[in-house]
mmCIF file of C-alpha atoms and ligand atoms in Angstrom:
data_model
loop_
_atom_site.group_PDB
_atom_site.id
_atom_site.type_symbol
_atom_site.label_atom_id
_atom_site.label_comp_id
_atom_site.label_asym_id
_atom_site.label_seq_id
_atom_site.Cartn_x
_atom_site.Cartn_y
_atom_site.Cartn_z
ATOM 1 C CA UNK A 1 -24.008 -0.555 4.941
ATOM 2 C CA UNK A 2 -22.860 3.019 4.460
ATOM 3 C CA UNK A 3 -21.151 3.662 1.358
ATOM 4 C CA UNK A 4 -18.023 5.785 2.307
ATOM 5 C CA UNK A 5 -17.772 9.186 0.073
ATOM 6 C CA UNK A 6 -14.622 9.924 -1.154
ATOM 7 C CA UNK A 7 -13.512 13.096 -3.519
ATOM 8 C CA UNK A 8 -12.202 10.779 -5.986
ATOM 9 C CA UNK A 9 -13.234 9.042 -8.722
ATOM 10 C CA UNK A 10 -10.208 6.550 -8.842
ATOM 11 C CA UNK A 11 -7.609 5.326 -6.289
ATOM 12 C CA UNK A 12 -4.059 6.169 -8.007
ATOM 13 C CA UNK A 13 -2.100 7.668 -5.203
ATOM 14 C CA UNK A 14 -3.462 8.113 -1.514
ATOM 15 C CA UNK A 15 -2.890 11.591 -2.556
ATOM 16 C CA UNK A 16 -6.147 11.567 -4.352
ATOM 17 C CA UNK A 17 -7.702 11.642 -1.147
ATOM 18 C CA UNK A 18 -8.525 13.800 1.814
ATOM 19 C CA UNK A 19 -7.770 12.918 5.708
ATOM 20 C CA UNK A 20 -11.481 12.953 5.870
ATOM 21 C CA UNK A 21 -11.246 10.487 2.767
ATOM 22 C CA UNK A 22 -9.216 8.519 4.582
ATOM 23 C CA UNK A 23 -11.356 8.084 8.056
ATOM 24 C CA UNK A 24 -14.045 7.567 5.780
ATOM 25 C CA UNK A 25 -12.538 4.423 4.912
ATOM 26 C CA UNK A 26 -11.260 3.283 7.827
ATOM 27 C CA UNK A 27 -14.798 3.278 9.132
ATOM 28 C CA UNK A 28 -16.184 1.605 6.207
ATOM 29 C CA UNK A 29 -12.987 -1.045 6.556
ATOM 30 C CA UNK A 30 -13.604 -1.245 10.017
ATOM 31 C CA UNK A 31 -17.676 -2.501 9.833
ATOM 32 C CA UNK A 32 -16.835 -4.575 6.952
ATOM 33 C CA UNK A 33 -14.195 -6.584 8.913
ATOM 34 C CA UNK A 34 -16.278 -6.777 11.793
ATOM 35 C CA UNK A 35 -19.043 -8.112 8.937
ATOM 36 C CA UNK A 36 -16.511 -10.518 8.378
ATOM 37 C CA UNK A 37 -15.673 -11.962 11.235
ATOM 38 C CA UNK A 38 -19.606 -12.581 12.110
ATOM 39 C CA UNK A 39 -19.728 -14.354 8.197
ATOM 40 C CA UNK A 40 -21.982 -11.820 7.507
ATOM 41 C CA UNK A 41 -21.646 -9.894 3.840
ATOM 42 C CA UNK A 42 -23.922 -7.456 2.209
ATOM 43 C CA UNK A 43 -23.717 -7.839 -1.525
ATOM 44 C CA UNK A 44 -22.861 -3.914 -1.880
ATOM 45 C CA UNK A 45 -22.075 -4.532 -5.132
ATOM 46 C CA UNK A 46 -23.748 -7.493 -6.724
ATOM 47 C CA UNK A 47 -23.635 -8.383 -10.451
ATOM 48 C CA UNK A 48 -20.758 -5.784 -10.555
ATOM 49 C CA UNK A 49 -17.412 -6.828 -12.223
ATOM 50 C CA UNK A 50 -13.848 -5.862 -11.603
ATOM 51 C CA UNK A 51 -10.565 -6.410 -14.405
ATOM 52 C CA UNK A 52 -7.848 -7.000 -12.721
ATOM 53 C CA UNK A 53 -4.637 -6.776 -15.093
ATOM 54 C CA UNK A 54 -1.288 -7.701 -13.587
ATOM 55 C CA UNK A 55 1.723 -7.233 -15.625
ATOM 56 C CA UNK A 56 3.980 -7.865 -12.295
ATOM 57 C CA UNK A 57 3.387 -11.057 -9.251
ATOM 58 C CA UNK A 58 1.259 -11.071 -6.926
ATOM 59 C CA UNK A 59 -0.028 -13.120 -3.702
ATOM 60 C CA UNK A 60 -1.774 -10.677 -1.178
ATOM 61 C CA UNK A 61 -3.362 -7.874 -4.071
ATOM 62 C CA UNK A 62 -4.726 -10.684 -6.253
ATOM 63 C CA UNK A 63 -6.110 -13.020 -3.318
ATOM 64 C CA UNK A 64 -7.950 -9.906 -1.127
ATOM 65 C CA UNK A 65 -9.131 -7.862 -4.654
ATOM 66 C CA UNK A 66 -10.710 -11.662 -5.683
ATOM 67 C CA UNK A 67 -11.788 -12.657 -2.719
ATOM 68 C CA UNK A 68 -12.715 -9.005 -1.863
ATOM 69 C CA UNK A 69 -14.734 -8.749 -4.986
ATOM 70 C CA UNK A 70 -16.622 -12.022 -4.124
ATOM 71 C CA UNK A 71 -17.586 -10.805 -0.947
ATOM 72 C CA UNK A 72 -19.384 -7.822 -1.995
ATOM 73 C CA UNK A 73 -21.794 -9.951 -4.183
ATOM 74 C CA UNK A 74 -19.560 -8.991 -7.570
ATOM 75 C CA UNK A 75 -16.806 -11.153 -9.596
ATOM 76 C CA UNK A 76 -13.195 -10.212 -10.135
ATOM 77 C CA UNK A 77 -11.943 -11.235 -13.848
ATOM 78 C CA UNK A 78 -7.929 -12.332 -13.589
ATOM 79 C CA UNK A 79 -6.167 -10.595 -16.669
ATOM 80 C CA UNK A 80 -2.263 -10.798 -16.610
ATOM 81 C CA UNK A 81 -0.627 -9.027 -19.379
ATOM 82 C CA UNK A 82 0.734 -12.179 -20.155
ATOM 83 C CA UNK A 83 -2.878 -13.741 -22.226
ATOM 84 C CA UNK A 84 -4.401 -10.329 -23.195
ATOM 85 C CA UNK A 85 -3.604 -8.071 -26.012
ATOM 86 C CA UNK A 86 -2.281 -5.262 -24.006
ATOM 87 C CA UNK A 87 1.214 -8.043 -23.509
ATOM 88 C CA UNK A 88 0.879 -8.015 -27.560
ATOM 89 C CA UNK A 89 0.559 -4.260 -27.762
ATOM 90 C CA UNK A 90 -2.646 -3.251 -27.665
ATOM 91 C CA UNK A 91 -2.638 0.336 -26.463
ATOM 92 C CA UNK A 92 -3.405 1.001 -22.784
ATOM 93 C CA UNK A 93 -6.353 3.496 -24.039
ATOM 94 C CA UNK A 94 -8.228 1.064 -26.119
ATOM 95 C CA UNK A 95 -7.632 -1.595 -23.415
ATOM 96 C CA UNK A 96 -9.169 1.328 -21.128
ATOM 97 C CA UNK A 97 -11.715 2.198 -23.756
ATOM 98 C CA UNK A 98 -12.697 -2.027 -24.616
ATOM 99 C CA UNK A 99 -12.878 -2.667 -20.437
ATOM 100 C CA UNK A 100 -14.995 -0.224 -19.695
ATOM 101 C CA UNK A 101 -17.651 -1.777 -22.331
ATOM 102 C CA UNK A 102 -17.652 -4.712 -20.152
ATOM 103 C CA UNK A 103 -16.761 -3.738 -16.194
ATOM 104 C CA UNK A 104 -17.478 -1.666 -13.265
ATOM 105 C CA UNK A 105 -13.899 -1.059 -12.509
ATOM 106 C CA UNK A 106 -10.147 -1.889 -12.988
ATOM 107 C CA UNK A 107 -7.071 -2.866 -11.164
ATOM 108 C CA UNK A 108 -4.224 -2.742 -12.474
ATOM 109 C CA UNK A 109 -0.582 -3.687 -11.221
ATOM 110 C CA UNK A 110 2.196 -2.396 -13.576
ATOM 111 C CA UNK A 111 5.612 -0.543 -13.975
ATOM 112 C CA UNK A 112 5.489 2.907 -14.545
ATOM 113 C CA UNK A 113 2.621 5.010 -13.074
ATOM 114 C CA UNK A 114 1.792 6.938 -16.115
ATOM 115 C CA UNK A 115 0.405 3.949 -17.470
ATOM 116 C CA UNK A 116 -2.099 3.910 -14.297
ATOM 117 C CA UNK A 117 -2.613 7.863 -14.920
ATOM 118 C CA UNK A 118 -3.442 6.661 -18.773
ATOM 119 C CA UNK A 119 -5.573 4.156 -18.096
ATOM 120 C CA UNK A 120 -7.776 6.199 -15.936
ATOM 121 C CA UNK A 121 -7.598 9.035 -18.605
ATOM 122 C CA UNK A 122 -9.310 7.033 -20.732
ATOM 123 C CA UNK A 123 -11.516 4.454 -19.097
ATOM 124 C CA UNK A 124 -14.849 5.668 -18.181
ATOM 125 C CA UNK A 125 -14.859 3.525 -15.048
ATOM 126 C CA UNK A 126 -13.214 3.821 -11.499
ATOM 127 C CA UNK A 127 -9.637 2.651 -11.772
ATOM 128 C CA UNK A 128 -7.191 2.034 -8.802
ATOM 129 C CA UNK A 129 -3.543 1.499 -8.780
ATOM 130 C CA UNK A 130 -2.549 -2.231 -7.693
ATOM 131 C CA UNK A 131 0.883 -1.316 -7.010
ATOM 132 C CA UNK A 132 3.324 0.681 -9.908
ATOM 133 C CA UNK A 133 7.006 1.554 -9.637
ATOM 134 C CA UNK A 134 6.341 4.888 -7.571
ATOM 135 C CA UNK A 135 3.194 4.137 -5.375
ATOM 136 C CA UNK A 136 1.218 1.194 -3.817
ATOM 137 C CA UNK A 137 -1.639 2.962 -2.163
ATOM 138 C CA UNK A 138 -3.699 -0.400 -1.114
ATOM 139 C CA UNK A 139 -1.061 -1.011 0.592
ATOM 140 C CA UNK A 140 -0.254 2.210 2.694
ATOM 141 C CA UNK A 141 -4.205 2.357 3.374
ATOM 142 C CA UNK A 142 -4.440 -1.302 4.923
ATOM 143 C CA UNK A 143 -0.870 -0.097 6.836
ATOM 144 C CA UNK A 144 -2.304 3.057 8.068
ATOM 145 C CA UNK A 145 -5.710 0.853 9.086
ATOM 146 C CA UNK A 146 -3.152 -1.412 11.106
ATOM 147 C CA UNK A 147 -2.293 1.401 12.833
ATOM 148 C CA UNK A 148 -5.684 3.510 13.389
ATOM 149 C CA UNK A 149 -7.255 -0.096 14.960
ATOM 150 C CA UNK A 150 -4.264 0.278 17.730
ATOM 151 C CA UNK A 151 -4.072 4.298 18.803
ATOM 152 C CA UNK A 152 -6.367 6.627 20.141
ATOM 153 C CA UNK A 153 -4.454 9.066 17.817
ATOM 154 C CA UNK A 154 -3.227 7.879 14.398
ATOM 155 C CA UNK A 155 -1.743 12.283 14.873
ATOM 156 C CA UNK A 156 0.262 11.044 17.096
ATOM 157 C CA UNK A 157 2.167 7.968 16.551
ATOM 158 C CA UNK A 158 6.158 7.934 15.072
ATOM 159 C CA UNK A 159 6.366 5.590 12.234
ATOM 160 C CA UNK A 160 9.643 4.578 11.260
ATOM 161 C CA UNK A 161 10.361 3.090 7.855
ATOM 162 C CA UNK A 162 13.788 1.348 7.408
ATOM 163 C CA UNK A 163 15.059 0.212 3.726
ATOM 164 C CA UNK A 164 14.485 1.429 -0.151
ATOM 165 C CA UNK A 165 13.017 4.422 -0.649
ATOM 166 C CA UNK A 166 10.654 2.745 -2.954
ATOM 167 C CA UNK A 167 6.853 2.823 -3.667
ATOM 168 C CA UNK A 168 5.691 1.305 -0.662
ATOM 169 C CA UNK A 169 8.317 3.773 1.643
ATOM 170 C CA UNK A 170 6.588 6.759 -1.103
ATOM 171 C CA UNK A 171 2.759 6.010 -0.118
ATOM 172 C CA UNK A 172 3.694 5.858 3.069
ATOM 173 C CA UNK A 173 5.196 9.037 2.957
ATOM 174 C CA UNK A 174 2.078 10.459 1.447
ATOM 175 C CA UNK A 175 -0.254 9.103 3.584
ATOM 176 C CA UNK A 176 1.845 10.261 6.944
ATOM 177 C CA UNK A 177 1.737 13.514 5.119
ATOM 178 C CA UNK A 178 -1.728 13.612 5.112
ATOM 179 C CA UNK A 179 -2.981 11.817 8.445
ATOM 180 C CA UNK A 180 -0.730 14.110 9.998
ATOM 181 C CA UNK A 181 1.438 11.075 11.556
ATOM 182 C CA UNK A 182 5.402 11.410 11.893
ATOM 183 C CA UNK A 183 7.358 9.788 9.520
ATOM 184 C CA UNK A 184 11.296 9.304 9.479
ATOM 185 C CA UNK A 185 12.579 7.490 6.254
ATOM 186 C CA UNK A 186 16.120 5.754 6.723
ATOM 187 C CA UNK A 187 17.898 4.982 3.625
ATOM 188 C CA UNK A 188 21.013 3.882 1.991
ATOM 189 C CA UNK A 189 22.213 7.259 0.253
ATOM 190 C CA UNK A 190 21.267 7.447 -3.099
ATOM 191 C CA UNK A 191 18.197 5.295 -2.591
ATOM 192 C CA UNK A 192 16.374 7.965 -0.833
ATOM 193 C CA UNK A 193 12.448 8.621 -2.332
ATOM 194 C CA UNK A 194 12.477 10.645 -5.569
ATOM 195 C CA UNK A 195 12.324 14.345 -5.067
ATOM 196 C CA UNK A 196 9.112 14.963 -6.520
ATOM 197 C CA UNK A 197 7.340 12.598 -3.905
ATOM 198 C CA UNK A 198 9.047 14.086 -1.140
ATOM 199 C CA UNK A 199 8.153 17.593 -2.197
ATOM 200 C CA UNK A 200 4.676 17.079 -1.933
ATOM 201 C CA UNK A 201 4.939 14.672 0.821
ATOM 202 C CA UNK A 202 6.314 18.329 2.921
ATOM 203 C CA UNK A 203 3.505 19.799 1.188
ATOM 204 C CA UNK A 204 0.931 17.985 2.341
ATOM 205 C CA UNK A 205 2.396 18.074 5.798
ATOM 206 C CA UNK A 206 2.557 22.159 6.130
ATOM 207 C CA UNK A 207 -1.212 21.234 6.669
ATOM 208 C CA UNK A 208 -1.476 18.068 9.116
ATOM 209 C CA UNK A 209 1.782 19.000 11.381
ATOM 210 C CA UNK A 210 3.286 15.910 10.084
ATOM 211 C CA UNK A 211 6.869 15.925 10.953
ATOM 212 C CA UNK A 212 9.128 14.008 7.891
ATOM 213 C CA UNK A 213 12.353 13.199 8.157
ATOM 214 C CA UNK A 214 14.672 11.841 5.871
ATOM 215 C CA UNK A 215 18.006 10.205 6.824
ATOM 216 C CA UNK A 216 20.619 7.629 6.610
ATOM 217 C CA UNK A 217 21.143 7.429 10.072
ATOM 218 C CA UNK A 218 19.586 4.144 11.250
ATOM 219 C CA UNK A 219 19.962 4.188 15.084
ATOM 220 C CA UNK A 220 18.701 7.532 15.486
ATOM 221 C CA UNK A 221 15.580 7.102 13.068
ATOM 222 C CA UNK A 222 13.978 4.141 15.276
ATOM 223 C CA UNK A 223 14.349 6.525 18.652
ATOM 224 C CA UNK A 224 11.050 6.659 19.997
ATOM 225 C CA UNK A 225 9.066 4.624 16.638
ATOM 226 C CA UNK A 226 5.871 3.270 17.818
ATOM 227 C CA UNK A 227 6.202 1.290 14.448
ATOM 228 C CA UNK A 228 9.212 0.036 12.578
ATOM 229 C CA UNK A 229 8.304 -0.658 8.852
ATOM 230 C CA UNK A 230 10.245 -2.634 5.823
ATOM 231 C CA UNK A 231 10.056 -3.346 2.941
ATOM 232 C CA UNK A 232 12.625 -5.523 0.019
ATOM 233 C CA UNK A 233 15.543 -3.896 -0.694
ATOM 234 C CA UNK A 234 14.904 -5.175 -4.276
ATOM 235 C CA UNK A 235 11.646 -4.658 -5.737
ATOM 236 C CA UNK A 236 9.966 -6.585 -8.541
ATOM 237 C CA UNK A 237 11.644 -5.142 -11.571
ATOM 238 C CA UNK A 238 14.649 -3.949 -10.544
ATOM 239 C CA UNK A 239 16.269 -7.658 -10.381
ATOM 240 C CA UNK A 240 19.061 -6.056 -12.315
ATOM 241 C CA UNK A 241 20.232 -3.539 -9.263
ATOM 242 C CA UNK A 242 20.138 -6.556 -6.633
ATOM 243 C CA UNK A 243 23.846 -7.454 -6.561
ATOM 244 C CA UNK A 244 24.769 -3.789 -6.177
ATOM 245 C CA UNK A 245 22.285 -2.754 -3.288
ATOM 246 C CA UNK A 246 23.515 -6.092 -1.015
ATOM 247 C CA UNK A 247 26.807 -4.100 0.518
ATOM 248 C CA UNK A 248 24.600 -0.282 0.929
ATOM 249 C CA UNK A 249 21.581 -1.825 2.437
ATOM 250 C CA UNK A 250 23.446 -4.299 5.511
ATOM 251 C CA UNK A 251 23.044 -1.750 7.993
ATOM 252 C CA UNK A 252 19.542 -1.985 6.907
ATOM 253 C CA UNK A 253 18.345 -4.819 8.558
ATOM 254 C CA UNK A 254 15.396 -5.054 10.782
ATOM 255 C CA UNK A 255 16.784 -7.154 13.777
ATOM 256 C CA UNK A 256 16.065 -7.604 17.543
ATOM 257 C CA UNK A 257 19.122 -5.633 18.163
ATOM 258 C CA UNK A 258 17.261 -2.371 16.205
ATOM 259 C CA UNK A 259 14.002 -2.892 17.953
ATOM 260 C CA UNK A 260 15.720 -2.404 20.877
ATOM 261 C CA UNK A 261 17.251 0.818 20.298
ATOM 262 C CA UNK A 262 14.075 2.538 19.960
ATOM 263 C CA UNK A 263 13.231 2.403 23.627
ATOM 264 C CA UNK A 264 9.229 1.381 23.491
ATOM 265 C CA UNK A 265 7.375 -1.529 22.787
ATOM 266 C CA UNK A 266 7.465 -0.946 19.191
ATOM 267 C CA UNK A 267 5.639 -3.071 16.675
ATOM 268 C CA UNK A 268 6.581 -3.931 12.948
ATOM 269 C CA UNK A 269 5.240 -4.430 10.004
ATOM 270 C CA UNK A 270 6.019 -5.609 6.688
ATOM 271 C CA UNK A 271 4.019 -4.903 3.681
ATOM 272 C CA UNK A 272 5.015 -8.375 2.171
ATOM 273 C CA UNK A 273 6.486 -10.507 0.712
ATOM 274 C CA UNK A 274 9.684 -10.631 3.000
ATOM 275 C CA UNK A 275 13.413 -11.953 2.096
ATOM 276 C CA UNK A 276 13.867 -13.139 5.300
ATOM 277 C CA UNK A 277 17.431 -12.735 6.553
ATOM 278 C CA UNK A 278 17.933 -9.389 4.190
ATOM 279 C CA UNK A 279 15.529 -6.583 5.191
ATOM 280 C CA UNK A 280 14.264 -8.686 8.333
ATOM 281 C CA UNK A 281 14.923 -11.331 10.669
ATOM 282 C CA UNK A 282 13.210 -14.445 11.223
ATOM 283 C CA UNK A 283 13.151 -13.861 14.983
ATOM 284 C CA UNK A 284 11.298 -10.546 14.220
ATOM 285 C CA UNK A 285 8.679 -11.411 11.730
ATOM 286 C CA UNK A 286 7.800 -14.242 14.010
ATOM 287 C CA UNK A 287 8.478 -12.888 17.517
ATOM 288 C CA UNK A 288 5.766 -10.641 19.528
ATOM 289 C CA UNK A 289 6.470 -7.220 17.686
ATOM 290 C CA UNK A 290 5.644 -8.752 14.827
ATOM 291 C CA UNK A 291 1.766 -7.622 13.346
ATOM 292 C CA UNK A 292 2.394 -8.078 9.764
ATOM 293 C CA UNK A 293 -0.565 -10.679 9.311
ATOM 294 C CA UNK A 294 -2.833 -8.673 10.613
ATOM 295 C CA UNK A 295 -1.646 -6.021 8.277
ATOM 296 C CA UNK A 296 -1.817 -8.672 5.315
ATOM 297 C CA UNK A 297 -5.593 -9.477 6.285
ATOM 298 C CA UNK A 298 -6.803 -5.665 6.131
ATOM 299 C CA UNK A 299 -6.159 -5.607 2.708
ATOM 300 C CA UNK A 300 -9.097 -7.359 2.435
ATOM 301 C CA UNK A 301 -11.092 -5.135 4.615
ATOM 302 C CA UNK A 302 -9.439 -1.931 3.773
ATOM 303 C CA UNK A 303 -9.706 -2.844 -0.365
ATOM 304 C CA UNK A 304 -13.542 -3.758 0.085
ATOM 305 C CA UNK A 305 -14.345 -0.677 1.408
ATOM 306 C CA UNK A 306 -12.297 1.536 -1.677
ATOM 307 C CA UNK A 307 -14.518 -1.177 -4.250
ATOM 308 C CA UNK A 308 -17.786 -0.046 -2.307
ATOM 309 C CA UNK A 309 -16.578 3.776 -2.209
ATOM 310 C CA UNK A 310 -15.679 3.625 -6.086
ATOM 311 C CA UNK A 311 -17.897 0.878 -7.799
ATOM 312 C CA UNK A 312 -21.095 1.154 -5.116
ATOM 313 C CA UNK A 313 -22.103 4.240 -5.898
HETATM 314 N N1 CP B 1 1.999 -6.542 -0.417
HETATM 315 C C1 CP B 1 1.601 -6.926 -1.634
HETATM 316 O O1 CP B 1 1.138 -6.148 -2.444
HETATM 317 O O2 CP B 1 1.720 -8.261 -1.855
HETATM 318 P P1 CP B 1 1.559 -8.997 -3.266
HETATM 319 O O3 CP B 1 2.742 -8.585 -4.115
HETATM 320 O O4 CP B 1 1.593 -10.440 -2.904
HETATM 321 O O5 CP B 1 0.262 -8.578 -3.873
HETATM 322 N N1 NVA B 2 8.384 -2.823 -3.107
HETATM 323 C C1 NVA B 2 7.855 -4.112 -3.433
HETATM 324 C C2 NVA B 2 6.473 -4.270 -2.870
HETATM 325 C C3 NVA B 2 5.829 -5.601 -3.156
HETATM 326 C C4 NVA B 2 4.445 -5.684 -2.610
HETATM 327 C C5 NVA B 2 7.855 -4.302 -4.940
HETATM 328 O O1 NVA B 2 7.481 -3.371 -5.661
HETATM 329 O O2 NVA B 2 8.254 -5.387 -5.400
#
């Protein structure tokens, strides 16, 4: 197998990567789940170790990173904050300091992202962000994967994301900014994505011809989307906001009657776990539009190939 290069050392934000980065990847995610599907896996990175520390749940990130790890010939270690020191106050940079003693990487799932940005500070291993407050790159990598495996031209595809402007809506952002794909955010005002992630999100698009737009206007935001995209309007930590978002976020809903406003066969995705009956419908994350399992599954795929970019080399 080839070993993707990537300019990074760690995977914090999708940021830290180049489009090239990114193809890389997808090529890499691409022969791996094609590996898969023939039960055939090349132990890339045998005797190798990954911590995984979760101070937040987790289904999907925990199952593929494991299962993931496994695959590759290596061993993921389980660590929520709950059993080791770092819940008791152990400093992130001796946690980073202690791992890296022991492992070949680390991911970690946490609140704030300058924890992340610590912990790869200090560890001398690769380190990739699990999901924080502000970003979930694994995720918007596996999305933008979805994607790539159904167009001739990830350039030229309208992506349409419909909810919080939270982390998952922020990667996304990021990564449309880089592919060069259009993006059009619609949010509840005042739950738009923070300033300084849209700043660089334009940024990054002077230089792919993304176009971004950002609006409250929910009708005219899925005109022409090849892909409609939610997400919860309450994400884990924020429990305490939940009764105050319910009345903003109605018009928010991802229902049969939106999909068929936008006037193409357009297919959704979900990045998971769904409320079902707030940010999405039953008859939509089961009907025919619906691809959100086969978004779930490339986590696997897309996840091995970041472990053999960052740990395989
Ligand atoms: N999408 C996602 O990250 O799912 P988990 O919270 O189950 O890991
Ligand atoms: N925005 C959600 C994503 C869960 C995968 C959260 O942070 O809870």
């Amino acid at each position: 197998m080839k070993i993707p290069r990537i300019s990074s050392e760690d995977f914090l934000t999708l940021g830290d990567l180049t489009r090239e980065d990114i193809f890389r990847l997808f090529e890499c995610s691409a022969a791996l789940k094609k590996d898969v599907k023939k039960g055939k896996f090349e132990k890339v990175l045998e005797n190798k170790t990954l911590a995984m520390i979760f101070e937040k749940n987790s289904t999907r990130t925990r199952v593929s990173f494991e299962t993931g790890m496994l695959q590759l010939g290596g061993h993921a270690l389980f660590l929520s904050s709950n059993d080791i020191q770092l819940g008791r106050g152990e400093t992130i940079a001796d946690t980073a300091r202690v791992l890296s003693r022991y492992n070949d990487g680390i991911m970690i799932r946490t609140f704030g992202h300058d924890k992340v940005v610590a912990l790869a500070d200090y560890a001398d291993i690769p380190v990739v962000n699990g999901l924080t407050d502000t970003y979930h790159p694994c995720q918007a990598l596996a999305d933008y994967f979805t994607i790539f495996e159904r167009e001739k031209d990830i350039a030229k595809v309208k992506v349409t994301y419909i909810g919080d402007g939270n982390n998952v809506a922020n990667s996304l952002l990021i990564g449309a900014a880089i592919l060069g794909t259009d993006i059009t955010i619609a949010c509840p005002r005042k739950f738009e994505p923070e300033m300084a992630v849209m700043e660089k999100a334009y940024k990054l698009a002077a230089n792919s011809y993304s176009k971004i737009v950002i609006t409250n206007d929910v009708d005219k935001a899925v005109e022409g989307a090849d892909y409609i995209y939610t997400d919860v309007w309450v994400s884990m930590g924020q429990e305490k906001d939940a009764a105050k978002k319910k009345k903003p976020f109605l018009n928010y809903q991802v229902n049969m009657d939106l999909l068929r406003k936008t006037g193409k066969d357009t297919k959704v995705l979900h990045c998971l776990p769904a409320h079902r009956g707030e940010e999405i419908t039953d008859e939509v994350m089961d009907g025919r539009h619906s691809i959100v399992f086969d978004q779930a599954e490339n986590r696997l795929h897309c996840q091995k190939a970041v472990l053999c970019a960052l740990m395989g080399r």
